Amino acid sequence: MANYKTGASPFQDYLTEIHAELRGMTGGAVADYIPELAKAAPESFAISFSTIDGQVYSVGDSGSAFSIQSVSKPFAYGGALMRLGEAALLRAVGVEPTGEAFNSIVLDERNNRPFNPMVNAGAIAVAALQDGATPAARIAAMQALFSDFAGRALGIDEAVYRSEAETGHRNRAIAYLMLNSGMIARDPEEVLDLYFRQCALLVTTEDLAVMGATLANNGVNPRTGKRVLGSAEVRDVLTLMMSCGMYDYAGEWSYDVGLPAKSGVSGAVLAVLPGQLSIAIWSPPLDPIGNSVRGVAACSRISRDFGLHLFMNAATVEDVIRRETRASRQPSLRIRNPRERDLLAQEGEKIALVELQGALYFASAERMIRRLGRLIAEVRYLVLDFRRLNSIDGAALRFFDDFLTRSRAAGVEIAFAEIGGGTADTAGLISGLARDRGVRVFGAVDTALETYEDMVLDLAREPYDHTNFALDTIRLFQGLEPAQLRRIEQLIQPMQFEAGAHILRTGEDGRMFFVLARGSVSVMVETGQDERLRVGCIGPGQFFGEMAVLEGGPRSADVIADERVVCYGLTVAHLDDLAAEDPHILSTIFANMAREFASRIRAGNRVISQLQ
Ligand code: GLN
């Protein structure tokens, strides 16, 4: 590979280098069968390169416009496919390489159609299918299609158009021959007029690069975001570019460069690497086959330097399972009482959490489904975290669908969480799947875990009567004598909050701590402007708000009621009173608190170690 000079972008430097190197190449001749084309300067030379997100790198005469010529053929074919569909197009033109020159007068007599749309005969047959009520409307529709591909309004080089219209007798012969055998139905002169105008569309290599990037980007113009072709049409177009795009050089081109491509007699070559990039080159001198000499050399160099050949696939299948764990090892953030914690340490084994990442396609999905298939033999609940999944294709969706059916039959409940990770398309496909299969969808993984933990614990059936709230069932007060408990009962203040109410606010003075009698509350911390993260969830029998009381500072988090809650408050003054009356009460409470803190820290450490 060429050595990079330092600069704004190593790739830009690379292009500059190969441009300088290949500029010195001689050989080839500027096409002169169209008189106007013969005027092209042989030294003109431009390379543009576009990524599928529309980043274009250019070098040389990339601002100069030239007529698109045969590079228009795949795009016209794609447009016709969109309008008429594959079956109708196949009746009009075949998909077989000819092994003959682009302007050869050979037709597939057996099927009564031209061999393929990349040679003149086929492209003229495609032009005969342009829709529109009048010739002018058909020209306008053709021009609009190409402008959509380029992402800007493209004009026609009138001189080139007239020059070819006056001298294009060979194409005229082809059109009349096709009229004679019923391969086209329209007036050949009008069809040729449209075809010559299409070939005379003025483009730069930057335009061609964007047009190619639209193909690489599955039919969506990366500059405008407009969908010009569907993915099936893109597939058909690229296939024909691969087999027929470089005329009778197609075999050698596939072997050497390995990219679908199209050339034109103006000296343009456009190559596409699906899903990645496009390369557009313009250099008028042609080899005897009609391909740009520097264009072929540059594509060959770039493909080899960067390993772009389509069959240069190293065998890699992404592992889309980033992490697999269980609620026993990574419980939800909900703070549980010791009995619940003990239960979950065991029963949490039945709840699996699997984080997905990357791209799901045939091979990666097949591997994932195999692993998940083994997992559902061991668990009752499976939470799939989609946060890091970027894409999913049709094959993967089929595997997934089948997996959901099988896991249901196995009695395993599947939940999807954080669906919005990848593109909007991906999120749409996954929520569609969830809808079709009745899969439960959660916004956050934590809520999913908490829900299944609750199911495992069967909390719903735990009876609760807050009118008769027994302080001795609260861990914090364990070890106190009945008389001491009665003393506390006199001090505490029962309070009720409705769902969504702020019980504590960050920054407020903390004079009171709370014991939750009923319902659950969320602990939220601010992570940025207007951004809050739920860091914990507290249920009945637990306490909160103790930090500020112990430290005597402001509140470090917000606590919000998840539902209607009842809690009991104890103020600093109450604690002081208790300390004065009976130091044993306070020391028992503090010892219980310390025990609770220790187990919270242990739980936290377990979570942290899981995250390594
Ligand atoms: N307009 C040209 C022709 O029909 C297009 C041929 C080409 O670019 N190969 O001859």
XYZ file of C-alpha atoms and ligand atoms in Angstrom:
622
model
C 0.000 0.000 0.000
C 1.167 3.502 -0.761
C 2.809 5.291 2.135
C 0.601 7.900 3.715
C 1.777 11.445 3.947
C 0.419 13.273 6.907
C -2.637 15.347 6.200
C -6.254 15.955 7.061
C -7.245 12.395 6.264
C -5.025 9.435 5.487
C -7.501 8.357 2.839
C -7.411 11.748 1.123
C -3.624 11.509 1.054
C -3.870 8.037 -0.393
C -6.139 9.260 -3.211
C -3.777 12.131 -3.975
C -0.903 9.689 -4.267
C -2.514 7.202 -6.585
C -3.936 10.040 -8.677
C -0.449 11.469 -9.116
C 0.921 8.043 -9.940
C -1.728 7.006 -12.454
C -1.831 10.416 -14.147
C 1.419 9.378 -15.782
C -0.254 6.406 -17.430
C -0.556 6.714 -21.181
C -2.359 4.485 -23.618
C -5.918 4.267 -24.743
C -7.812 6.596 -27.007
C -10.590 9.070 -26.426
C -13.825 7.801 -28.015
C -14.454 9.561 -31.302
C -17.436 7.754 -32.788
C -19.535 10.453 -31.154
C -17.832 13.562 -32.593
C -18.511 15.711 -29.552
C -16.827 13.188 -27.219
C -13.632 13.352 -29.280
C -13.100 16.862 -27.911
C -12.462 15.559 -24.377
C -9.020 16.338 -22.949
C -7.150 13.034 -22.502
C -5.366 14.299 -19.398
C -8.624 14.966 -17.494
C -8.573 12.696 -14.492
C -10.728 12.672 -11.379
C -11.379 10.202 -8.596
C -14.201 10.533 -6.085
C -15.011 8.158 -3.358
C -18.163 8.142 -1.256
C -18.987 6.329 1.952
C -22.563 5.172 2.524
C -23.151 8.077 4.852
C -22.325 10.498 2.060
C -18.755 11.476 2.968
C -17.124 12.195 -0.396
C -13.352 12.315 -0.928
C -12.159 13.692 -4.274
C -8.984 14.326 -6.151
C -8.202 15.833 -9.579
C -10.838 17.249 -11.927
C -13.741 16.218 -9.732
C -15.509 19.536 -10.399
C -15.579 19.045 -14.180
C -18.756 17.694 -15.727
C -18.872 15.074 -18.484
C -21.660 13.043 -20.071
C -22.615 10.002 -18.058
C -23.013 7.699 -21.103
C -23.366 4.017 -20.260
C -22.905 4.542 -16.537
C -26.560 5.626 -16.757
C -27.689 2.124 -17.725
C -27.882 0.436 -14.316
C -29.739 3.417 -12.862
C -32.289 3.506 -15.685
C -32.776 -0.235 -15.225
C -33.266 0.209 -11.456
C -35.883 2.910 -12.071
C -37.752 0.650 -14.510
C -37.646 -2.207 -11.982
C -39.213 0.057 -9.385
C -42.039 1.002 -11.742
C -42.718 -2.292 -13.464
C -41.310 -5.060 -11.313
C -38.893 -7.858 -12.031
C -41.233 -10.069 -14.068
C -42.175 -7.364 -16.580
C -38.541 -6.316 -16.967
C -37.392 -9.867 -17.543
C -39.839 -10.155 -20.427
C -38.312 -7.048 -22.006
C -34.617 -7.677 -21.388
C -32.515 -10.604 -20.148
C -29.777 -10.849 -17.533
C -27.151 -12.832 -19.458
C -23.676 -11.400 -20.215
C -22.978 -11.242 -23.942
C -19.208 -11.468 -24.024
C -19.553 -9.008 -26.890
C -18.840 -5.301 -27.258
C -21.268 -2.790 -25.734
C -22.623 -1.767 -29.136
C -22.838 -5.245 -30.601
C -25.862 -6.027 -32.689
C -26.654 -9.353 -31.119
C -29.998 -10.210 -29.613
C -31.304 -13.182 -27.668
C -33.436 -14.535 -30.515
C -34.655 -17.493 -28.522
C -36.246 -15.292 -25.874
C -36.877 -12.411 -28.224
C -35.145 -9.810 -26.074
C -31.750 -8.149 -25.774
C -29.270 -10.068 -23.616
C -28.949 -7.613 -20.736
C -29.617 -3.958 -19.864
C -25.914 -3.015 -19.601
C -25.301 -3.157 -23.354
C -26.807 -0.646 -25.753
C -29.559 -2.917 -27.070
C -30.806 -3.681 -23.554
C -30.583 -0.072 -22.430
C -32.592 1.030 -25.458
C -35.231 -1.608 -24.618
C -35.347 -0.206 -21.056
C -35.705 3.348 -22.442
C -38.705 2.085 -24.446
C -40.397 1.274 -21.120
C -40.125 4.794 -19.664
C -43.539 5.935 -18.529
C -45.117 9.357 -19.043
C -47.968 10.565 -21.235
C -45.835 12.451 -23.753
C -42.217 12.278 -24.946
C -41.489 15.424 -22.923
C -43.002 13.880 -19.800
C -40.897 10.758 -20.309
C -37.725 12.851 -20.622
C -38.670 14.757 -17.477
C -39.314 11.509 -15.584
C -35.937 10.106 -16.686
C -34.154 13.292 -15.634
C -35.952 13.314 -12.275
C -34.876 9.731 -11.568
C -31.211 10.519 -12.189
C -31.443 13.701 -10.136
C -32.782 11.612 -7.247
C -29.771 9.324 -7.508
C -27.334 12.244 -7.611
C -29.114 14.280 -4.968
C -29.176 17.370 -7.190
C -30.854 18.422 -10.442
C -28.812 17.074 -13.363
C -28.760 18.834 -16.737
C -28.185 17.496 -20.248
C -25.148 18.288 -22.410
C -27.026 19.504 -25.485
C -23.965 19.350 -27.747
C -23.218 15.726 -26.847
C -26.892 14.815 -27.195
C -27.174 16.407 -30.651
C -23.892 14.970 -31.786
C -24.976 11.438 -30.893
C -28.513 11.929 -32.214
C -27.030 12.903 -35.571
C -24.447 10.148 -35.805
C -25.809 7.271 -33.705
C -26.750 5.098 -36.659
C -25.536 1.916 -35.097
C -27.893 2.443 -32.152
C -30.567 3.328 -34.676
C -29.955 -0.004 -36.380
C -30.272 -1.824 -33.061
C -33.535 -0.030 -32.232
C -35.095 -0.763 -35.615
C -34.010 -4.365 -35.439
C -35.744 -4.619 -32.062
C -38.837 -2.920 -33.459
C -38.806 -5.412 -36.295
C -38.794 -8.371 -33.927
C -41.301 -6.844 -31.522
C -38.797 -6.317 -28.692
C -39.811 -2.675 -28.415
C -43.243 -1.301 -29.060
C -42.598 2.431 -29.380
C -41.360 4.632 -32.207
C -37.593 3.935 -32.289
C -36.768 7.601 -32.977
C -38.499 8.707 -29.815
C -36.957 5.899 -27.760
C -33.494 6.762 -29.125
C -34.072 10.436 -28.386
C -34.722 9.559 -24.744
C -31.760 7.177 -24.637
C -29.341 9.733 -26.159
C -30.485 12.365 -23.670
C -30.016 9.908 -20.843
C -26.445 9.222 -22.047
C -25.816 12.992 -22.310
C -26.725 13.744 -18.677
C -23.975 15.895 -17.210
C -22.282 14.602 -14.071
C -19.064 15.019 -12.115
C -17.260 12.189 -10.354
C -18.756 13.549 -7.130
C -22.243 13.060 -8.575
C -21.374 9.549 -9.701
C -19.925 8.751 -6.283
C -23.174 9.810 -4.602
C -25.185 7.800 -7.147
C -23.011 4.780 -6.406
C -23.277 5.381 -2.666
C -27.060 5.302 -3.064
C -26.681 1.766 -4.415
C -24.157 0.872 -1.699
C -26.580 2.295 0.856
C -29.326 -0.090 -0.175
C -31.177 2.426 -2.347
C -31.288 5.416 -0.007
C -29.438 8.519 -1.176
C -27.094 9.316 1.722
C -27.112 13.023 0.893
C -30.863 13.558 0.735
C -32.119 10.577 2.703
C -34.516 9.799 -0.132
C -35.198 6.154 -0.942
C -34.703 5.834 -4.696
C -34.649 2.043 -5.018
C -35.815 -0.785 -2.803
C -33.273 -3.310 -1.590
C -34.496 -5.987 -4.036
C -33.983 -3.587 -6.948
C -30.531 -2.656 -5.658
C -29.656 -6.337 -5.511
C -30.781 -6.855 -9.129
C -28.925 -3.780 -10.376
C -25.679 -4.698 -8.627
C -25.896 -8.259 -9.880
C -26.091 -7.046 -13.459
C -23.250 -4.595 -12.888
C -21.169 -7.504 -11.605
C -21.890 -9.831 -14.522
C -22.284 -7.374 -17.417
C -21.193 -3.897 -16.307
C -17.727 -3.962 -17.840
C -18.861 -5.512 -21.131
C -16.604 -8.222 -22.466
C -14.069 -7.370 -19.740
C -16.550 -8.443 -17.030
C -14.810 -11.739 -16.276
C -11.358 -10.284 -15.828
C -12.795 -7.369 -13.893
C -14.584 -9.696 -11.462
C -11.420 -11.678 -10.975
C -9.196 -8.670 -10.424
C -11.358 -5.931 -8.874
C -14.304 -7.974 -7.645
C -16.798 -5.109 -7.396
C -20.013 -4.480 -9.319
C -19.198 -1.658 -11.718
C -20.216 0.205 -14.848
C -18.190 2.087 -17.399
C -19.086 4.558 -20.121
C -17.451 5.841 -23.306
C -16.896 9.292 -21.807
C -14.240 7.582 -19.675
C -16.264 7.126 -16.503
C -16.106 4.066 -14.271
C -18.274 3.585 -11.215
C -17.659 0.713 -8.785
C -19.751 -0.119 -5.731
C -18.975 -2.089 -2.592
C -22.412 -2.888 -1.139
C -22.866 -1.648 2.388
C -19.627 0.315 2.327
C -18.667 2.656 -0.472
C -18.524 3.702 -4.091
C -15.617 4.752 -6.287
C -16.133 7.018 -9.310
C -13.361 7.695 -11.811
C -13.241 9.833 -14.913
C -10.417 9.679 -17.437
C -11.419 9.794 -21.138
C -8.835 7.545 -22.865
C -10.399 4.102 -23.405
C -8.947 0.668 -23.993
C -10.107 -1.325 -27.029
C -13.035 -2.780 -25.022
C -14.324 0.700 -24.239
C -13.328 0.967 -20.578
C -11.311 3.898 -19.223
C -7.650 2.886 -19.025
C -6.907 4.851 -15.866
C -10.343 3.992 -14.502
C -9.657 0.272 -14.659
C -6.133 0.715 -13.272
C -7.303 2.909 -10.388
C -10.124 0.535 -9.378
C -7.757 -2.389 -9.486
C -5.251 -0.541 -7.284
C -7.811 0.666 -4.756
C -9.487 -2.729 -4.519
C -6.160 -4.466 -3.916
C -4.769 -1.862 -1.529
C -7.847 -1.991 0.692
C -8.938 -5.597 0.131
C -12.296 -4.523 -1.281
C -12.869 -7.570 -3.498
C -16.304 -8.935 -2.628
C -14.914 -12.399 -2.076
C -12.162 -11.203 0.260
C -14.348 -12.094 3.220
C -12.377 -13.339 6.145
C -14.551 -15.941 7.843
C -15.911 -14.039 10.792
C -19.204 -14.437 12.523
C -19.860 -11.841 15.139
C -20.717 -13.068 18.575
C -23.826 -11.049 19.246
C -24.137 -12.261 22.825
C -22.134 -9.700 24.723
C -22.912 -11.019 28.176
C -25.107 -13.562 29.819
C -25.971 -13.474 33.488
C -28.708 -14.320 35.975
C -30.711 -12.231 38.423
C -29.080 -14.254 41.200
C -25.739 -12.699 40.252
C -27.014 -9.384 38.949
C -30.258 -8.507 40.680
C -32.387 -5.486 39.878
C -31.647 -2.231 41.652
C -34.593 -2.702 43.919
C -33.438 -2.854 47.491
C -34.783 -6.056 48.965
C -35.184 -7.106 52.545
C -32.907 -9.912 53.743
C -35.538 -12.622 53.290
C -36.131 -11.524 49.702
C -32.411 -11.273 49.074
C -31.861 -14.824 50.286
C -34.700 -16.086 48.135
C -33.430 -14.247 45.072
C -29.902 -15.555 45.522
C -31.415 -18.928 44.671
C -34.547 -18.262 42.678
C -32.804 -15.547 40.641
C -31.114 -18.395 38.744
C -34.405 -18.771 36.916
C -34.152 -15.278 35.459
C -31.560 -14.899 32.692
C -30.347 -11.601 31.286
C -28.661 -11.634 27.878
C -27.105 -8.528 26.348
C -27.022 -8.490 22.570
C -24.662 -6.437 20.436
C -23.716 -5.756 16.833
C -25.496 -7.118 13.813
C -27.881 -10.039 13.538
C -27.717 -11.709 10.148
C -27.962 -15.316 9.035
C -24.767 -16.642 10.585
C -24.703 -14.540 13.761
C -28.406 -15.177 14.404
C -28.069 -18.908 13.865
C -25.258 -19.007 16.422
C -27.185 -16.838 18.896
C -30.327 -18.961 18.644
C -28.286 -22.089 19.320
C -26.962 -20.557 22.557
C -30.320 -19.162 23.644
C -31.883 -22.543 22.897
C -29.609 -24.149 25.489
C -30.367 -21.346 27.940
C -34.146 -21.726 27.868
C -33.761 -25.277 29.075
C -32.437 -23.815 32.344
C -34.551 -20.729 33.080
C -38.131 -19.528 33.456
C -37.620 -15.937 32.347
C -35.282 -14.488 29.747
C -34.672 -10.767 29.433
C -33.011 -9.728 26.168
C -31.232 -6.386 26.254
C -31.245 -4.841 22.763
C -29.457 -1.618 23.708
C -26.321 -2.483 21.736
C -27.912 -4.343 18.852
C -27.377 -2.337 15.680
C -29.167 -4.259 13.004
C -31.258 -7.289 12.228
C -32.000 -8.689 8.804
C -34.769 -10.876 7.401
C -32.968 -14.152 8.038
C -32.310 -13.211 11.665
C -35.951 -12.212 12.147
C -37.047 -15.650 10.963
C -34.683 -17.377 13.391
C -35.885 -15.118 16.187
C -39.514 -15.738 15.408
C -38.993 -19.471 15.511
C -37.073 -19.169 18.771
C -39.947 -17.244 20.393
C -42.392 -19.954 19.408
C -40.126 -22.651 20.788
C -39.474 -20.859 24.074
C -43.177 -20.326 24.575
C -43.741 -24.040 24.072
C -41.011 -24.644 26.660
C -42.873 -22.408 29.111
C -40.215 -19.714 29.202
C -41.296 -16.101 29.247
C -39.186 -13.792 27.093
C -38.987 -10.035 27.562
C -37.410 -7.460 25.242
C -35.773 -4.436 26.839
C -34.152 -1.256 25.482
C -35.317 -1.889 21.939
C -34.316 1.530 20.602
C -30.562 0.763 20.474
C -29.861 0.541 16.746
C -31.436 2.342 13.821
C -35.120 3.236 13.735
C -35.548 0.418 11.186
C -34.065 -2.100 13.602
C -36.180 -0.866 16.493
C -39.266 -1.095 14.264
C -38.507 -4.666 13.233
C -37.919 -5.791 16.801
C -41.031 -4.137 18.189
C -43.005 -5.622 15.288
C -41.738 -9.062 16.262
C -42.632 -8.436 19.910
C -46.115 -7.357 18.878
C -46.700 -10.354 16.610
C -45.515 -12.824 19.203
C -46.961 -11.148 22.292
C -43.539 -10.591 23.826
C -43.461 -8.270 26.812
C -41.461 -5.104 26.133
C -39.727 -3.070 28.832
C -38.096 0.325 28.519
C -35.304 -0.519 30.942
C -33.587 -3.811 31.689
C -33.857 -3.061 35.390
C -37.640 -2.841 35.312
C -37.781 -6.178 33.493
C -35.522 -7.810 36.087
C -37.497 -6.311 38.926
C -40.783 -7.532 37.435
C -39.536 -11.082 37.117
C -37.958 -10.993 40.563
C -41.326 -9.967 41.935
C -42.904 -12.862 40.092
C -40.325 -15.236 41.485
C -40.851 -13.870 44.965
C -44.576 -13.834 44.438
C -44.753 -10.543 46.262
C -48.221 -9.957 45.005
C -49.585 -12.478 47.442
C -47.808 -11.095 50.503
C -50.613 -9.691 52.651
C -50.219 -6.197 53.967
C -52.306 -4.255 56.394
C -50.986 -0.823 57.132
C -53.509 -0.031 59.839
C -51.816 -2.675 61.866
C -48.246 -2.013 60.874
C -46.068 -4.032 63.157
C -42.818 -2.227 63.850
C -41.212 -5.465 65.046
C -41.361 -6.872 61.494
C -39.125 -4.059 60.354
C -35.501 -5.087 60.253
C -34.399 -1.652 61.420
C -36.188 -2.078 64.725
C -35.312 -5.671 65.375
C -33.915 -6.435 68.785
C -35.916 -3.685 70.524
C -38.051 -4.506 73.565
C -41.852 -4.086 73.250
C -41.700 -1.040 75.471
C -39.013 0.526 73.313
C -41.076 -0.187 70.182
C -44.066 1.540 71.750
C -41.891 4.570 72.427
C -40.927 4.706 68.749
C -44.538 4.290 67.715
C -45.302 7.481 69.618
C -42.631 9.408 67.793
C -42.999 8.329 64.191
C -45.192 10.254 61.787
C -47.230 8.208 59.297
C -47.346 9.874 55.883
C -49.019 9.018 52.622
C -47.801 9.992 49.129
C -49.517 9.546 45.776
C -47.817 7.975 42.736
C -45.247 10.335 41.214
C -44.938 12.517 44.340
C -41.477 13.712 45.352
C -40.815 12.489 48.871
C -37.247 13.817 48.888
C -35.475 16.268 46.610
C -31.764 16.508 45.874
C -30.169 19.419 47.710
C -32.876 19.851 50.329
C -31.942 19.769 53.970
C -32.358 16.308 55.355
C -33.992 16.399 58.761
C -35.924 13.174 58.591
C -35.428 9.606 57.474
C -38.158 7.250 56.369
C -39.245 3.699 56.858
C -41.398 2.483 54.001
C -44.542 0.736 55.171
C -46.319 0.215 51.911
C -45.666 0.601 48.188
C -42.376 1.254 46.498
C -40.246 4.307 45.782
C -37.527 5.027 43.221
C -34.209 6.649 44.019
C -33.146 8.974 41.215
C -29.873 10.852 40.771
C -29.241 13.688 38.369
C -26.754 12.705 35.677
C -26.998 15.882 33.630
C -29.281 18.745 32.815
C -32.818 17.354 32.987
C -31.423 13.845 32.988
C -32.037 11.460 35.795
C -31.014 7.889 36.330
C -32.956 5.494 38.485
C -30.314 4.031 40.778
C -32.465 2.110 43.159
C -35.883 1.013 44.150
C -37.035 0.548 47.720
C -39.883 -1.643 48.907
C -41.851 -2.198 52.108
C -39.867 -2.612 55.304
C -36.848 -0.756 53.895
C -35.617 2.673 54.940
C -34.380 5.653 52.941
C -33.246 9.226 53.437
C -30.877 8.120 56.177
C -27.721 9.439 54.455
C -28.485 13.121 54.921
C -29.573 12.472 58.488
C -26.371 10.634 59.330
C -24.118 13.135 57.586
C -26.158 16.209 58.398
C -25.951 17.513 54.845
C -28.306 18.041 51.925
C -30.152 15.174 50.172
C -28.022 13.414 47.561
C -30.883 12.014 45.497
C -34.557 12.382 44.667
C -36.967 9.819 46.004
C -40.220 9.478 44.111
C -43.272 7.393 44.937
C -43.825 4.657 42.311
C -47.385 4.144 43.513
C -49.390 5.231 46.517
C -47.021 4.770 49.433
C -47.233 4.909 53.194
C -44.110 5.644 55.186
C -43.077 6.561 58.678
C -40.748 9.459 59.329
C -38.271 9.892 62.157
C -36.580 13.274 62.576
C -33.119 14.096 63.853
C -34.770 15.667 66.883
C -36.579 12.392 67.595
C -33.312 10.526 67.432
C -31.713 13.017 69.797
C -34.616 12.590 72.215
C -34.319 8.830 72.033
C -30.595 8.993 72.636
C -31.136 11.062 75.752
C -33.924 8.837 77.078
C -32.557 5.433 76.261
C -29.196 5.104 74.497
C -29.902 1.414 73.897
C -32.742 2.199 71.419
C -30.482 4.260 69.222
C -27.541 1.872 69.326
C -29.833 -1.002 68.314
C -31.205 1.020 65.381
C -27.690 1.995 64.286
C -26.454 -1.572 64.525
C -29.353 -2.694 62.317
C -28.565 0.100 59.891
C -24.916 -0.915 59.734
C -25.898 -4.506 58.983
C -28.176 -3.302 56.186
C -25.420 -1.100 54.738
C -22.993 -4.003 54.761
C -25.334 -6.182 52.779
C -26.134 -3.368 50.338
C -22.419 -2.931 49.710
C -21.986 -6.640 49.210
C -24.820 -6.624 46.675
C -23.269 -3.590 44.961
C -19.887 -5.305 44.745
C -21.490 -8.319 43.140
C -23.032 -6.090 40.487
C -19.772 -4.261 39.884
C -17.841 -7.506 39.506
C -20.434 -8.625 36.945
C -19.763 -5.516 34.894
C -16.055 -6.253 34.391
N -24.204 6.746 -25.735
C -23.267 5.704 -25.920
C -23.704 4.755 -27.035
O -24.841 4.392 -27.104
C -23.101 4.928 -24.665
C -22.155 3.776 -24.844
C -21.206 3.638 -23.710
O -21.020 4.530 -22.893
N -20.528 2.511 -23.666
O -22.916 4.400 -27.875
